[in-house]
Coordinates of C-alpha atoms and ligand atoms in Angstrom, one line a residue:
M17 CA -25.3 60.0 1.7
I18 CA -22.8 57.8 2.8
K19 CA -20.4 59.0 6.1
L20 CA -16.7 58.4 6.6
K21 CA -15.9 59.7 9.9
M22 CA -11.7 59.7 11.2
P23 CA -10.7 61.0 14.1
L24 CA -8.8 58.2 15.3
L25 CA -6.6 58.1 12.4
A26 CA -4.1 60.9 14.2
P27 CA -1.0 61.0 14.4
E28 CA -0.1 59.1 11.5
V29 CA -2.9 61.0 9.5
D30 CA -4.2 64.6 10.9
A31 CA -5.1 68.1 9.6
A32 CA -1.4 69.5 7.7
A33 CA -1.1 65.6 6.0
L34 CA -4.0 66.2 4.4
K35 CA -3.8 69.6 3.3
A36 CA -0.4 68.5 2.0
V37 CA -1.6 65.7 -0.2
Q38 CA -4.5 67.4 -1.4
P39 CA -2.6 68.6 -4.7
A40 CA -1.8 65.7 -5.4
V41 CA -5.3 64.2 -5.1
R42 CA -6.2 66.8 -7.6
R43 CA -3.8 66.1 -10.0
V44 CA -4.6 62.6 -10.3
V45 CA -8.3 63.9 -10.1
D46 CA -8.3 65.6 -13.3
Q47 CA -6.0 63.1 -15.1
L48 CA -9.0 60.7 -14.2
Y49 CA -11.5 63.0 -15.4
K50 CA -9.4 64.1 -18.5
G51 CA -8.8 60.3 -19.6
R52 CA -4.6 61.0 -19.7
C53 CA -4.2 58.4 -16.1
P54 CA -2.3 55.1 -16.9
G55 CA -4.7 52.6 -17.8
S56 CA -7.1 55.6 -19.3
D57 CA -9.3 53.0 -22.1
M58 CA -9.8 51.2 -19.3
L59 CA -12.4 54.1 -17.8
G60 CA -15.6 53.3 -18.8
W61 CA -16.7 52.7 -14.9
R62 CA -15.9 56.2 -14.1
D63 CA -19.8 57.9 -16.1
L64 CA -21.3 54.2 -16.6
P65 CA -24.4 54.8 -13.8
L66 CA -24.9 58.6 -15.6
K67 CA -25.2 56.7 -18.5
E68 CA -27.9 54.3 -17.9
D69 CA -29.0 52.3 -20.9
S70 CA -32.9 51.6 -19.7
A71 CA -33.7 49.9 -22.6
E72 CA -31.2 47.2 -22.1
L73 CA -32.7 47.4 -18.2
R74 CA -35.6 46.7 -18.6
Q75 CA -34.5 43.4 -20.9
I76 CA -32.6 42.6 -17.6
Q77 CA -35.7 43.2 -15.1
K78 CA -38.0 40.9 -17.5
L79 CA -35.9 38.3 -17.7
A80 CA -35.4 38.5 -14.0
R81 CA -39.4 38.6 -13.5
K82 CA -39.3 35.4 -16.0
I83 CA -36.9 33.5 -14.5
R84 CA -38.0 34.4 -10.7
Q85 CA -41.4 32.8 -12.0
K86 CA -40.3 30.3 -13.7
A87 CA -37.0 28.4 -12.2
D88 CA -36.3 26.9 -8.8
L89 CA -32.7 27.6 -9.1
F90 CA -30.4 30.0 -11.4
I91 CA -26.8 29.1 -11.8
V92 CA -23.9 31.8 -11.9
V93 CA -20.9 31.2 -12.9
G94 CA -17.9 33.4 -13.3
I95 CA -15.0 34.0 -10.5
G96 CA -13.5 37.3 -9.0
G97 CA -14.9 40.7 -11.0
S98 CA -17.5 38.0 -12.4
Y99 CA -19.7 37.0 -9.9
L100 CA -18.3 39.0 -6.6
G101 CA -20.3 41.9 -6.7
A102 CA -23.3 40.2 -7.6
R103 CA -23.0 37.3 -4.5
A104 CA -22.1 41.0 -2.6
A105 CA -25.3 42.1 -3.4
I106 CA -27.5 39.2 -2.8
E107 CA -25.4 38.3 0.1
G108 CA -25.8 41.3 1.6
L109 CA -29.5 42.8 0.4
S110 CA -31.2 39.1 0.9
P111 CA -32.8 37.7 3.9
A112 CA -29.7 36.0 5.6
L113 CA -31.7 32.8 5.7
P114 CA -32.2 30.7 2.7
G115 CA -35.4 29.8 3.6
N116 CA -36.7 33.6 3.8
R117 CA -35.4 34.3 0.4
S118 CA -38.3 34.7 -2.5
G119 CA -37.6 33.8 -6.0
P120 CA -35.8 31.3 -7.3
E121 CA -32.1 29.7 -5.0
I122 CA -29.0 31.0 -6.7
L123 CA -26.3 29.0 -6.2
F124 CA -22.4 29.6 -7.9
L125 CA -20.2 27.7 -9.7
G126 CA -17.0 28.6 -11.4
N127 CA -15.2 30.5 -9.2
H128 CA -12.9 27.6 -8.2
L129 CA -11.9 23.5 -9.1
D130 CA -13.4 21.7 -6.3
A131 CA -14.3 18.9 -7.4
D132 CA -16.8 17.5 -4.0
Y133 CA -18.3 21.0 -4.7
A134 CA -19.2 20.4 -8.2
A135 CA -20.0 16.8 -8.0
E136 CA -22.9 17.8 -5.0
L137 CA -24.4 20.2 -6.8
L138 CA -24.5 18.3 -10.5
R139 CA -26.8 16.5 -7.5
Y140 CA -28.3 18.5 -6.2
I141 CA -29.9 20.5 -9.7
K142 CA -31.3 17.1 -10.6
G143 CA -35.0 17.7 -11.4
K144 CA -34.6 20.9 -10.8
K145 CA -36.1 23.8 -13.0
Y146 CA -32.5 25.6 -13.3
Y147 CA -31.1 28.4 -15.2
V148 CA -27.3 28.8 -16.2
N149 CA -25.6 33.0 -16.2
V150 CA -22.3 32.2 -17.4
I151 CA -20.1 34.9 -16.8
S152 CA -16.7 35.9 -18.2
K153 CA -15.0 39.3 -20.1
S154 CA -12.5 37.2 -21.2
G155 CA -15.0 34.1 -22.6
T156 CA -11.5 32.0 -22.2
T157 CA -11.0 31.9 -18.2
T158 CA -10.1 28.8 -17.0
E159 CA -12.8 27.9 -14.0
P160 CA -15.8 28.9 -15.2
G161 CA -14.7 27.4 -18.7
I162 CA -15.1 24.1 -17.3
A163 CA -18.3 24.8 -14.7
F164 CA -20.1 25.9 -17.8
R165 CA -18.9 22.4 -20.0
L166 CA -20.4 20.7 -16.6
L167 CA -23.8 22.3 -16.7
L168 CA -24.0 22.3 -20.6
D169 CA -23.2 18.9 -20.7
H170 CA -25.9 18.1 -17.9
L171 CA -27.9 20.8 -19.5
R172 CA -28.2 18.5 -23.1
R173 CA -28.8 15.2 -21.0
T174 CA -31.5 16.0 -19.6
L175 CA -33.3 18.4 -21.9
P176 CA -33.7 18.6 -26.1
A177 CA -31.3 20.9 -28.0
K178 CA -34.3 24.1 -28.7
K179 CA -34.9 24.2 -24.7
V180 CA -31.5 24.4 -23.7
K181 CA -30.3 27.2 -25.7
E182 CA -33.2 29.4 -23.0
R183 CA -31.6 28.0 -20.5
V184 CA -28.5 30.1 -20.5
I185 CA -27.6 33.1 -20.0
A186 CA -24.5 34.2 -21.8
T187 CA -22.4 37.9 -20.3
T188 CA -19.6 38.4 -22.1
S189 CA -16.9 40.8 -25.1
P190 CA -19.2 42.3 -27.3
V191 CA -16.5 41.8 -29.8
K192 CA -14.5 38.4 -29.1
G193 CA -13.7 35.5 -26.3
A194 CA -15.1 31.5 -26.5
L195 CA -18.1 32.2 -24.7
L196 CA -19.1 35.0 -27.4
A197 CA -18.7 32.5 -30.1
M198 CA -20.4 30.0 -28.0
A199 CA -23.7 32.3 -27.6
E200 CA -24.1 32.9 -31.6
E201 CA -23.4 29.9 -33.0
F202 CA -25.9 28.2 -30.4
G203 CA -28.2 30.8 -29.7
F204 CA -27.7 31.2 -26.4
H205 CA -29.2 35.0 -24.7
K206 CA -26.7 37.5 -24.3
F207 CA -25.9 40.7 -21.8
I208 CA -22.7 42.6 -23.1
I209 CA -19.8 43.8 -21.2
P210 CA -18.9 47.0 -22.0
E211 CA -15.2 46.6 -23.6
D212 CA -13.5 49.9 -21.5
V213 CA -14.8 48.2 -17.9
G214 CA -12.9 45.4 -16.3
G215 CA -14.3 42.9 -14.6
R216 CA -13.5 44.4 -11.0
F217 CA -15.7 47.0 -12.5
S218 CA -18.0 45.6 -13.8
V219 CA -20.3 45.2 -10.8
L220 CA -23.5 47.6 -12.1
T221 CA -23.3 46.1 -15.7
P222 CA -25.4 42.8 -17.0
V223 CA -22.4 41.3 -15.2
G224 CA -24.3 42.5 -11.9
L225 CA -27.6 43.4 -12.5
L226 CA -28.8 40.3 -14.2
P227 CA -28.2 37.8 -11.0
M228 CA -29.2 40.5 -8.6
A229 CA -32.9 41.5 -10.6
V230 CA -33.2 37.0 -10.5
A231 CA -32.9 37.9 -6.1
G232 CA -35.3 40.9 -6.4
I233 CA -33.1 43.6 -5.5
D234 CA -34.3 46.7 -7.1
I235 CA -31.4 46.8 -9.7
G236 CA -32.8 50.2 -10.6
K237 CA -32.4 52.3 -7.2
M238 CA -29.5 50.7 -7.0
L239 CA -28.2 52.7 -9.9
K240 CA -29.8 56.0 -8.8
G241 CA -27.3 55.5 -6.1
A242 CA -23.7 54.5 -8.0
A243 CA -25.7 57.7 -10.4
G244 CA -25.8 60.0 -7.1
M245 CA -22.6 59.7 -5.7
A246 CA -21.0 59.6 -9.4
R247 CA -22.3 62.9 -10.2
H248 CA -21.5 64.2 -6.4
C249 CA -17.2 62.4 -6.7
S250 CA -17.2 64.6 -10.5
E251 CA -18.9 67.9 -8.7
N252 CA -17.3 67.3 -5.8
R253 CA -13.2 67.5 -6.5
T254 CA -11.6 68.4 -3.0
L255 CA -10.9 66.6 0.1
G256 CA -13.0 68.8 2.2
K257 CA -16.3 68.0 0.0
N258 CA -15.3 64.0 -0.9
D259 CA -15.6 61.5 1.3
A260 CA -14.4 59.0 -1.7
L261 CA -11.6 61.1 -2.6
K262 CA -10.6 61.8 0.9
Y263 CA -10.7 57.7 1.9
A264 CA -8.3 57.7 -0.3
A265 CA -6.1 60.1 0.6
A266 CA -5.7 58.7 4.3
R267 CA -4.6 55.4 3.6
H268 CA -2.2 56.6 1.1
L269 CA -1.3 58.9 3.8
L270 CA -1.3 55.4 6.0
Y271 CA 0.2 53.5 3.6
L272 CA 3.9 55.8 3.9
A273 CA 3.9 56.7 7.4
G274 CA 4.4 52.0 7.8
K275 CA 1.0 50.5 7.5
P276 CA 0.6 48.7 4.5
I277 CA -1.9 46.2 5.5
E278 CA -5.5 47.8 5.9
I279 CA -7.9 45.7 7.1
L280 CA -12.4 46.0 6.6
G281 CA -14.0 45.3 9.4
V282 CA -17.9 44.8 8.8
W283 CA -20.7 44.6 12.0
N284 CA -23.3 42.4 9.9
P285 CA -22.7 38.8 8.6
A286 CA -24.8 40.3 5.6
L287 CA -21.6 42.1 4.3
L288 CA -19.4 39.6 4.7
Y289 CA -19.4 39.5 0.7
L290 CA -18.6 42.7 0.0
A291 CA -15.6 42.6 2.3
E292 CA -14.6 40.0 -0.3
W293 CA -15.7 42.3 -3.6
W294 CA -13.7 45.0 -2.1
K295 CA -10.7 42.8 -1.3
Q296 CA -10.6 41.5 -4.7
L297 CA -11.2 45.4 -6.3
F298 CA -8.4 46.6 -3.9
G299 CA -6.3 43.8 -4.2
E300 CA -5.9 43.3 -7.7
S301 CA -5.9 47.3 -8.0
E302 CA -3.0 48.5 -6.4
G303 CA -0.8 45.2 -5.2
K304 CA 1.5 46.0 -8.1
D305 CA 4.7 46.6 -9.5
K306 CA 5.7 45.8 -5.9
K307 CA 3.7 48.2 -4.4
G308 CA 0.2 48.4 -2.9
I309 CA -1.9 48.0 0.5
F310 CA -2.6 44.5 1.6
P311 CA -6.3 44.1 1.8
A312 CA -7.5 42.2 4.5
S313 CA -11.4 42.6 6.4
V314 CA -12.8 41.1 9.4
G315 CA -16.4 40.1 10.5
L316 CA -17.5 41.9 14.1
T317 CA -18.1 40.9 16.7
T318 CA -17.1 37.7 15.5
D319 CA -13.3 37.7 14.9
L320 CA -12.8 40.1 18.1
H321 CA -12.7 36.6 19.4
S322 CA -9.7 35.4 16.5
L323 CA -8.2 37.8 14.6
G324 CA -8.9 40.6 17.1
Q325 CA -5.8 39.7 19.7
Y326 CA -3.5 40.2 16.8
I327 CA -5.4 43.6 15.2
Q328 CA -5.0 45.0 19.5
D329 CA -1.5 44.0 20.1
G330 CA 0.6 42.4 17.4
R331 CA 2.3 43.7 14.6
R332 CA 2.4 47.7 13.3
D333 CA 1.5 48.1 10.3
L334 CA -2.4 47.6 10.2
F335 CA -5.1 50.1 9.9
E336 CA -8.8 49.4 10.1
T337 CA -11.9 50.7 8.5
F338 CA -15.5 49.6 9.7
L339 CA -18.1 49.5 7.8
V340 CA -21.9 50.8 9.9
I341 CA -24.7 50.7 9.2
D342 CA -26.5 53.0 11.4
K343 CA -29.9 51.6 10.6
N344 CA -30.7 48.3 11.1
R345 CA -33.8 46.5 9.7
R346 CA -35.7 44.7 12.2
K347 CA -35.5 45.4 16.3
V348 CA -34.7 42.9 18.5
A349 CA -34.8 44.0 22.2
I350 CA -32.3 41.7 24.8
P351 CA -35.2 39.8 27.4
E352 CA -35.2 39.4 31.4
L353 CA -34.2 36.4 32.5
E354 CA -35.5 35.9 36.0
G355 CA -32.9 35.7 39.1
D356 CA -30.1 37.4 36.0
P357 CA -28.0 34.1 36.1
D358 CA -25.7 34.7 33.8
Q359 CA -25.7 38.6 35.3
L360 CA -26.4 40.1 31.9
G361 CA -29.7 41.7 33.4
F362 CA -27.9 45.6 33.0
L363 CA -28.8 45.1 29.2
A364 CA -31.7 43.9 29.6
G365 CA -35.0 46.4 27.6
Q366 CA -31.7 47.5 25.4
Q367 CA -31.7 46.6 22.1
L368 CA -29.0 44.4 19.8
A369 CA -28.3 47.0 17.3
F370 CA -27.6 49.2 20.9
A371 CA -25.3 46.2 21.8
N372 CA -23.5 46.4 18.3
Q373 CA -22.5 49.9 18.1
Q374 CA -21.4 50.0 21.6
A375 CA -19.1 47.6 20.6
W376 CA -18.4 49.2 17.8
R377 CA -17.4 52.1 19.8
G378 CA -15.4 50.5 22.3
T379 CA -13.0 48.7 19.6
M380 CA -12.6 51.5 18.1
L381 CA -11.0 53.7 20.8
A382 CA -9.1 50.0 22.6
H383 CA -7.8 49.6 18.2
R384 CA -6.2 53.4 18.4
A385 CA -5.3 52.8 21.6
G386 CA -3.2 49.5 20.9
G387 CA -1.7 51.4 17.6
T388 CA -3.6 50.3 15.4
P389 CA -5.8 53.6 13.9
N390 CA -9.4 53.4 12.2
M391 CA -11.5 54.8 10.7
T392 CA -15.6 54.2 9.9
L393 CA -17.8 54.7 6.8
H394 CA -21.2 55.0 7.5
I395 CA -23.7 53.7 5.0
G396 CA -27.2 55.0 6.2
K397 CA -29.9 51.6 5.4
R398 CA -29.0 47.7 3.9
D399 CA -31.3 48.7 0.7
A400 CA -30.3 48.7 -3.6
F401 CA -29.8 52.0 -3.3
H402 CA -27.1 52.1 -0.5
F403 CA -25.2 49.5 -1.9
G404 CA -25.4 51.3 -5.2
E405 CA -23.1 54.1 -3.6
L406 CA -21.2 52.3 -1.9
F407 CA -20.5 49.9 -5.0
Y408 CA -19.2 53.3 -6.9
F409 CA -17.7 55.0 -3.5
F410 CA -15.5 52.4 -3.4
E411 CA -14.4 52.0 -7.5
F412 CA -13.9 55.4 -7.1
A413 CA -11.5 55.7 -4.6
V414 CA -9.3 52.4 -5.9
A415 CA -9.0 54.8 -8.6
V416 CA -7.5 57.8 -6.8
S417 CA -5.6 55.4 -4.5
G418 CA -4.1 53.5 -7.0
L419 CA -3.0 56.6 -9.0
L420 CA -1.6 58.6 -6.1
L421 CA 0.5 54.9 -5.3
G422 CA 1.8 55.6 -9.0
V423 CA 0.2 52.0 -10.4
N424 CA -2.4 51.8 -13.2
P425 CA -5.7 50.7 -11.5
F426 CA -6.5 48.8 -14.7
D427 CA -5.1 46.2 -15.5
Q428 CA -3.5 42.8 -13.7
P429 CA -0.6 41.3 -15.3
G430 CA 0.3 39.2 -11.7
V431 CA -3.1 36.9 -12.6
E432 CA -1.9 35.5 -15.3
A433 CA 1.4 33.9 -13.7
Y434 CA 0.0 30.9 -12.4
K435 CA -2.6 30.6 -15.5
K436 CA 0.4 30.6 -17.4
N437 CA 1.7 27.4 -15.3
M438 CA -1.3 25.7 -15.2
F439 CA -1.8 25.3 -18.7
A440 CA 1.6 24.2 -19.4
L441 CA 1.0 21.6 -16.3
L442 CA -2.5 20.7 -18.2
G443 CA -1.0 19.4 -21.0
E444 CA -2.0 22.4 -23.2
P445 CA -0.3 21.8 -26.4
G446 CA 2.6 24.4 -28.0
R447 CA 3.6 23.9 -24.6
E448 CA 5.7 20.6 -23.3
E449 CA 8.5 22.5 -23.5
E450 CA 7.1 24.7 -20.2
R451 CA 5.4 22.0 -18.8
R452 CA 8.9 19.7 -18.6
A453 CA 10.4 21.9 -16.9
L454 CA 7.9 23.0 -14.6
E455 CA 7.1 19.1 -13.9
E456 CA 11.5 19.3 -12.9
Q457 CA 11.1 22.1 -10.8
L458 CA 8.3 19.9 -9.2
L459 CA 9.6 16.8 -9.0
K460 CA 12.1 18.8 -7.0
I461 CA 9.6 19.3 -4.3
D462 CA 8.1 16.2 -4.4
D463 CA 11.5 14.6 -3.4
S464 CA 11.8 17.0 -0.6
E465 CA 11.9 16.2 2.9
Ligands
LIG3 O1 -10.9 42.5 -12.1 C1 -10.5 40.9 -13.2 O2 -10.9 41.8 -14.4 C2 -10.4 40.2 -13.2 O3 -10.9 39.8 -11.7 C3 -11.6 39.4 -13.9 O4 -13.1 39.4 -13.3 C4 -11.4 37.6 -13.1 O5 -9.9 37.5 -13.8 C5 -12.6 36.8 -14.1 O6 -12.2 37.3 -15.8 P1 -13.6 36.9 -17.1 O7 -14.7 37.3 -16.9 O8 -12.9 37.1 -18.4 O9 -13.4 35.2 -17.1

């Protein structure tokens, strides 16, 4: 099981501080399990892995097998919580180099509005057999909406109607939204996102599971890992016994001690997208009511040669959480080099994983000495089971941490502001007045120096 080690958090967080915060932790955990917290209508994620729907799981696996056999490409269309979890698992668990992967190549669209990328993708898919998984809980999000239009248009121009519907899988709300209506009208294959599971908490629903299964990930094992962690969290509600609670409490104490920025440091490039998922989960859950820890991330050792300088020596308002995989999949020994021209001969015969480990150990001490408290989450292995544990660990931790902060961790009212402006500027009917006011403001900006 995932293990948290935090000996380098003192003096900001010590045993006395943890003891003092325990009653508050107990209170919010109670609220969480009694369903009496802010956002209590969105607690579906809490017991989700414990209520595994084996019929749905089999359906996902069956469809994924078919797609793996038949398709050249599988295109995931979604944004935010409707794509980051799948991508985190796919990048995290698949071979790093595309040529070493099996099954269809997996592409992503609908997570931005870049015309160059869309044009290139539309050129790339020409003549290839592809399936589209369009994922949107609301069914009305602009970025995936436009991307899906582009792909549907392409499918319709290249295939007969009967074939088009076989190539589209819609993952959406069971009760509302344009995507649900389209899935029903056109007869697309459909998967459901439970109403009480928010986007960023949906990685263990078909939102994440279908793309993962198409990538060849053992989603049964992932759900087992998540279920184990869910059981552990429910049965161990004190800091001493539950590392997810300890993590939530520690980061809350660090925030109160004047450290409002958390950097997730990953020591394997495979985990870079996991860090993206984590940033969304924590940023959207906690950053509200003018409060919250700002979540950032670094890939290591890469970023020790860029942001490392700042972390060591810049403003002292940071703390770090390292993600360390204890057991690499493969061994690589550093070779001898005759004459030792690079003077690295003292490393000959050592494992590359050992070098990475010493880099982490040295960094922990250096950053602490420079005033950046840090803790480390140890993940036994990079496999589906441990990813399941990790996904649940962070979901549980952010719920507790958000409640400790006094916010509703399950809503995201701030996301609406840009959408409102964008729709008005794009000329949505009924928004003419808003559009005029915004254009006036923008004119002043355009005219300024
Ligand atoms: O966590 C969230 O709720 C958001 O990040 C959503 O996942 C994101 O905005 C996409 O929404 P939808 O699935 O409705 O298209």
